[in-house]
Short mmCIF file of C-alpha atoms in Angstrom, two decimals:
data_model
loop_
_atom_site.label_atom_id
_atom_site.label_comp_id
_atom_site.label_asym_id
_atom_site.label_seq_id
_atom_site.Cartn_x
_atom_site.Cartn_y
_atom_site.Cartn_z
CA MET A 24 0.00 0.00 0.00
CA SER A 25 2.89 2.37 0.65
CA GLU A 26 3.93 1.91 -3.00
CA VAL A 27 0.49 3.10 -4.18
CA GLN A 28 0.79 6.09 -1.84
CA ARG A 29 4.25 6.87 -3.20
CA MET A 30 3.04 6.78 -6.82
CA LEU A 31 0.05 9.00 -6.04
CA SER A 32 2.32 11.43 -4.23
CA THR A 33 4.73 11.47 -7.20
CA LEU A 34 1.83 12.45 -9.44
CA GLY A 35 0.91 15.33 -7.14
CA PHE A 36 -1.98 13.85 -5.17
CA SER A 37 -2.05 14.52 -1.43
CA VAL A 38 -1.94 11.23 0.54
CA GLY A 39 -0.54 12.57 3.80
CA ARG A 40 2.20 10.47 5.37
CA ILE A 41 3.42 7.54 3.25
CA ASP A 42 2.93 4.87 5.89
CA GLY A 43 1.08 2.02 4.15
CA ILE A 44 -2.17 2.83 5.97
CA TRP A 45 -5.29 3.13 3.81
CA GLY A 46 -6.67 6.30 5.35
CA PRO A 47 -9.20 8.84 4.07
CA LEU A 48 -6.54 11.02 2.39
CA THR A 49 -5.21 8.08 0.39
CA ALA A 50 -8.71 6.96 -0.58
CA SER A 51 -9.63 10.48 -1.68
CA ALA A 52 -6.39 10.87 -3.66
CA LEU A 53 -6.94 7.57 -5.46
CA ALA A 54 -10.53 8.50 -6.30
CA ASP A 55 -9.36 11.83 -7.76
CA PHE A 56 -6.68 10.06 -9.80
CA GLN A 57 -9.24 7.59 -11.16
CA LEU A 58 -11.64 10.41 -12.10
CA ASN A 59 -8.86 12.31 -13.87
CA MET A 60 -7.94 9.20 -15.85
CA GLY A 61 -11.50 8.19 -16.73
CA LEU A 62 -11.37 5.12 -14.48
CA GLY A 63 -14.50 5.78 -12.46
CA GLY A 64 -13.64 6.84 -8.92
CA ASP A 65 -14.39 4.01 -6.50
CA SER A 66 -11.10 4.30 -4.54
CA VAL A 67 -10.38 0.61 -5.21
CA CYS A 68 -6.85 0.04 -6.49
CA GLY A 69 -7.66 -2.72 -8.95
CA ARG A 70 -5.53 -4.07 -11.77
CA GLN A 71 -6.34 -1.32 -14.30
CA THR A 72 -5.79 1.48 -11.79
CA LEU A 73 -2.48 0.00 -10.65
CA GLN A 74 -1.25 -0.49 -14.23
CA THR A 75 -2.16 3.12 -15.06
CA LEU A 76 -0.32 4.40 -12.00
CA GLN A 77 2.78 2.39 -12.88
CA ARG A 78 2.73 3.46 -16.52
CA LEU A 79 2.55 7.14 -15.63
CA VAL A 80 5.05 7.14 -12.78
CA ARG A 81 7.74 5.09 -14.52
CA PRO A 82 8.80 7.72 -17.09
CA LEU A 83 8.51 10.62 -14.64
CA GLY A 84 10.99 9.74 -11.94
CA ASP A 85 10.60 13.26 -10.56
CA ALA A 86 7.80 14.58 -8.41
CA SER A 87 8.17 18.02 -9.99
CA VAL A 88 6.71 16.73 -13.27
CA VAL A 89 3.20 16.61 -11.89
CA ALA A 90 0.48 18.52 -13.67
CA HIS A 91 -1.65 17.52 -16.62
CA ILE A 92 -0.25 14.03 -17.17
CA THR A 93 -3.05 12.74 -19.33
CA GLU A 94 -3.25 15.99 -21.29
CA ARG A 95 0.47 16.09 -22.02
CA ARG A 96 0.48 12.46 -23.14
CA ARG A 97 -2.36 13.10 -25.59
CA LEU A 98 -1.22 16.50 -26.86
CA GLU A 99 2.57 16.40 -26.85
CA THR A 100 2.83 15.27 -30.50
CA ALA A 101 0.16 17.63 -31.85
CA GLY A 102 0.95 19.73 -34.88
CA ASP A 103 -0.28 23.15 -35.89
CA GLN A 104 -3.20 21.65 -37.82
CA LEU A 105 -5.86 19.18 -36.73
CA ALA A 106 -4.95 16.54 -39.33
CA GLY A 107 -4.40 13.17 -37.72
CA HIS A 108 -6.08 14.14 -34.44
CA ARG A 109 -9.32 12.94 -32.94
CA ILE A 110 -11.74 15.53 -31.61
CA ALA A 111 -15.00 14.70 -29.84
CA ILE A 112 -18.11 16.91 -29.78
CA GLY A 113 -21.06 16.21 -27.51
CA GLU A 114 -24.54 17.50 -26.75
CA ALA A 115 -27.29 16.31 -24.44
CA GLY A 116 -30.24 16.94 -26.77
CA GLY A 117 -31.60 19.46 -29.26
CA LEU A 118 -28.30 20.87 -30.48
CA GLU A 119 -27.63 18.65 -33.49
CA PRO A 120 -27.37 21.65 -35.89
CA VAL A 121 -24.69 23.20 -33.68
CA THR A 122 -22.59 20.06 -33.34
CA ALA A 123 -22.95 19.41 -37.07
CA SER A 124 -21.53 22.86 -37.82
CA VAL A 125 -18.66 22.33 -35.38
CA ARG A 126 -17.99 18.93 -36.88
CA ARG A 127 -17.73 20.41 -40.37
CA ALA A 128 -15.49 23.27 -39.21
CA ILE A 129 -13.10 20.95 -37.38
CA GLY A 130 -13.24 18.35 -40.13
CA ARG A 131 -12.13 20.93 -42.69
CA ASN A 132 -8.87 21.12 -40.75
CA GLY A 133 -8.34 17.39 -41.24
CA ALA A 134 -9.36 16.03 -37.84
CA GLU A 135 -11.29 12.81 -37.27
CA VAL A 136 -14.43 13.91 -35.42
CA LEU A 137 -16.77 11.94 -33.17
CA THR A 138 -20.16 13.52 -32.46
CA VAL A 139 -22.00 12.14 -29.42
CA HIS A 140 -25.71 12.75 -28.80
CA HIS A 141 -26.75 11.44 -25.39
CA PRO A 142 -28.60 12.95 -22.40
CA ASP A 143 -26.16 11.31 -19.94
CA TRP A 144 -22.82 13.12 -19.87
CA SER A 145 -21.15 10.17 -18.13
CA ALA A 146 -22.17 7.92 -21.01
CA GLN A 147 -20.74 10.48 -23.40
CA ALA A 148 -17.43 10.55 -21.51
CA THR A 149 -17.21 6.76 -21.78
CA GLN A 150 -17.65 6.89 -25.57
CA VAL A 151 -15.17 9.72 -25.92
CA ASN A 152 -12.55 7.88 -23.84
CA ARG A 153 -12.92 4.81 -26.03
CA PHE A 154 -12.56 6.98 -29.12
CA GLY A 155 -9.26 8.30 -27.78
CA ALA A 156 -9.99 11.96 -28.46
CA ALA A 157 -7.36 14.64 -27.93
CA VAL A 158 -10.02 17.21 -27.00
CA TYR A 159 -13.72 16.95 -26.00
CA ILE A 160 -16.12 19.87 -26.42
CA GLY A 161 -19.67 19.75 -25.09
CA PHE A 162 -22.64 22.03 -25.75
CA GLU A 163 -25.88 22.58 -23.87
CA VAL A 164 -28.59 25.21 -23.43
CA LYS A 165 -29.79 26.13 -19.93
CA PRO A 166 -31.89 29.04 -18.62
CA ALA A 167 -28.89 30.70 -17.01
CA ALA A 168 -26.10 33.04 -18.02
CA PRO A 169 -23.73 31.57 -20.64
CA SER A 170 -20.52 30.02 -19.36
CA ILE A 171 -17.67 27.77 -20.44
CA SER A 172 -16.41 25.22 -17.93
CA TYR A 173 -13.26 23.12 -17.62
CA PHE A 174 -12.32 20.48 -15.06
CA GLU A 175 -11.11 21.48 -11.62
CA GLY A 176 -11.00 19.09 -8.67
CA ARG A 177 -9.40 19.06 -5.23
CA HIS A 178 -5.98 18.06 -6.54
CA PHE A 179 -6.04 18.83 -10.24
CA VAL A 180 -6.86 21.67 -12.62
CA SER A 181 -7.00 20.99 -16.34
CA ARG A 182 -4.73 23.77 -17.56
CA ALA A 183 -5.29 22.83 -21.19
CA GLY A 184 -9.04 22.85 -20.62
CA GLN A 185 -8.73 26.18 -18.85
CA ARG A 186 -6.84 27.67 -21.80
CA LEU A 187 -9.31 26.26 -24.31
CA ALA A 188 -12.26 27.66 -22.36
CA ALA A 189 -10.68 31.10 -22.14
CA ASP A 190 -9.83 31.17 -25.83
CA ILE A 191 -13.32 30.10 -26.92
CA ALA A 192 -14.83 32.73 -24.60
CA ARG A 193 -12.56 35.37 -26.15
CA ARG A 194 -13.60 34.43 -29.69
CA LEU A 195 -17.30 34.34 -28.80
CA LYS A 196 -17.28 37.71 -27.02
CA PRO A 197 -18.24 39.74 -30.14
CA MET A 198 -21.33 37.52 -30.54
CA PHE A 199 -22.43 36.92 -26.95
CA GLY A 200 -20.62 39.48 -24.83
CA GLU A 201 -18.42 38.51 -21.88
CA ILE A 202 -18.68 34.78 -21.14
CA PRO A 203 -17.24 33.67 -17.78
CA THR A 204 -15.14 30.51 -17.52
CA HIS A 205 -15.30 28.23 -14.48
CA GLY A 206 -13.41 25.24 -13.11
CA MET A 207 -15.99 22.59 -12.20
CA GLY A 208 -16.28 18.89 -11.38
CA LEU A 209 -19.15 18.05 -13.72
CA PRO A 210 -19.24 14.40 -14.92
CA MET A 211 -18.55 15.40 -18.51
CA LEU A 212 -15.38 17.17 -17.39
CA ARG A 213 -14.08 14.90 -14.64
CA GLU A 214 -14.73 11.54 -16.32
CA SER A 215 -13.11 12.35 -19.65
CA ALA A 216 -9.45 11.40 -20.01
CA MET A 217 -8.52 14.45 -22.09
CA PRO A 218 -8.92 18.24 -21.95
CA ALA A 219 -12.66 18.95 -22.02
CA VAL A 220 -14.85 22.04 -21.95
CA LEU A 221 -18.61 22.46 -21.63
CA CYS A 222 -20.09 25.46 -23.45
CA ARG A 223 -23.42 26.54 -21.98
CA PHE A 224 -25.71 29.00 -23.72
CA GLU A 225 -28.87 30.67 -22.50
CA GLU A 226 -31.05 30.93 -25.61
CA LEU A 227 -31.37 28.19 -28.21
CA GLY A 228 -32.64 30.52 -30.95
CA ILE A 229 -29.66 32.87 -30.75
CA LEU A 230 -27.22 29.96 -30.64
CA LEU A 231 -28.77 28.36 -33.74
CA GLU A 232 -28.71 31.72 -35.47
CA ARG A 233 -24.98 32.06 -34.89
CA ASN A 234 -23.95 28.42 -34.95
CA ARG A 235 -21.60 28.73 -37.93
CA LYS A 236 -19.63 31.52 -36.28
CA VAL A 237 -19.58 29.54 -33.05
CA ALA A 238 -18.31 26.51 -34.96
CA ASN A 239 -15.48 28.46 -36.56
CA ALA A 240 -14.48 29.96 -33.20
CA VAL A 241 -14.38 26.53 -31.54
CA ALA A 242 -12.40 25.01 -34.42
CA GLN A 243 -9.81 27.79 -34.32
CA SER A 244 -9.45 27.60 -30.54
CA THR A 245 -8.99 23.83 -30.71
CA ARG A 246 -6.36 24.13 -33.40
CA ASP A 247 -4.53 26.83 -31.44
CA LEU A 248 -4.55 24.70 -28.30
CA LEU A 249 -2.95 21.76 -30.11
CA ALA A 250 -0.36 24.04 -31.71
CA THR A 251 0.51 25.62 -28.35
CA GLN A 252 0.89 22.24 -26.68
CA SER A 253 3.15 20.93 -29.43
CA SER A 254 5.53 23.88 -29.13
CA ALA A 255 5.60 23.93 -25.31
#
């Protein structure tokens, strides 16, 4: 058990004292790790969880190389175009025209695009993880102020997701005004094993009216994110 604690600590998760005791801090750290890696979050260190820990820790060898492990692994070979990359787009119902426009805009840049239509965001995350996407972008309409969210948990902030959210918000500002970005632990964000953002809009009619411009903004932001990661 101390070895599991050591690996979690190396990856930046707080386990308290490395003493081989399965306490609440260790259980919480393991659950956070599993959620970040798309492995559920039951705090049980089964075979798949252990293999994932070992695979990630082995090449690091240094506790200072901590943040964004999954993101770096998926994005480190990205080029300045989307060709050869897999991008996933999701919506929970009623936004097929929007996701179709985004799909076309991203596809024009050469990416392989998966579009997921499902009311359960956890089910979407499962499909997207199996697809092996480099980036996952979700859309929904709710009677609240527009926002763009990225994953933030107790021990992890998706910096790539944060950058993508901020860049999309910047590009959409001329159309929708200031759109706040938030770090959240929504299932769509925490269960996906890649940078993910959820774009929420207030009015369906306005979104449909501007969906082509929205699609172009999202495609450009996605391409810029991959280019930035490849040159980092």
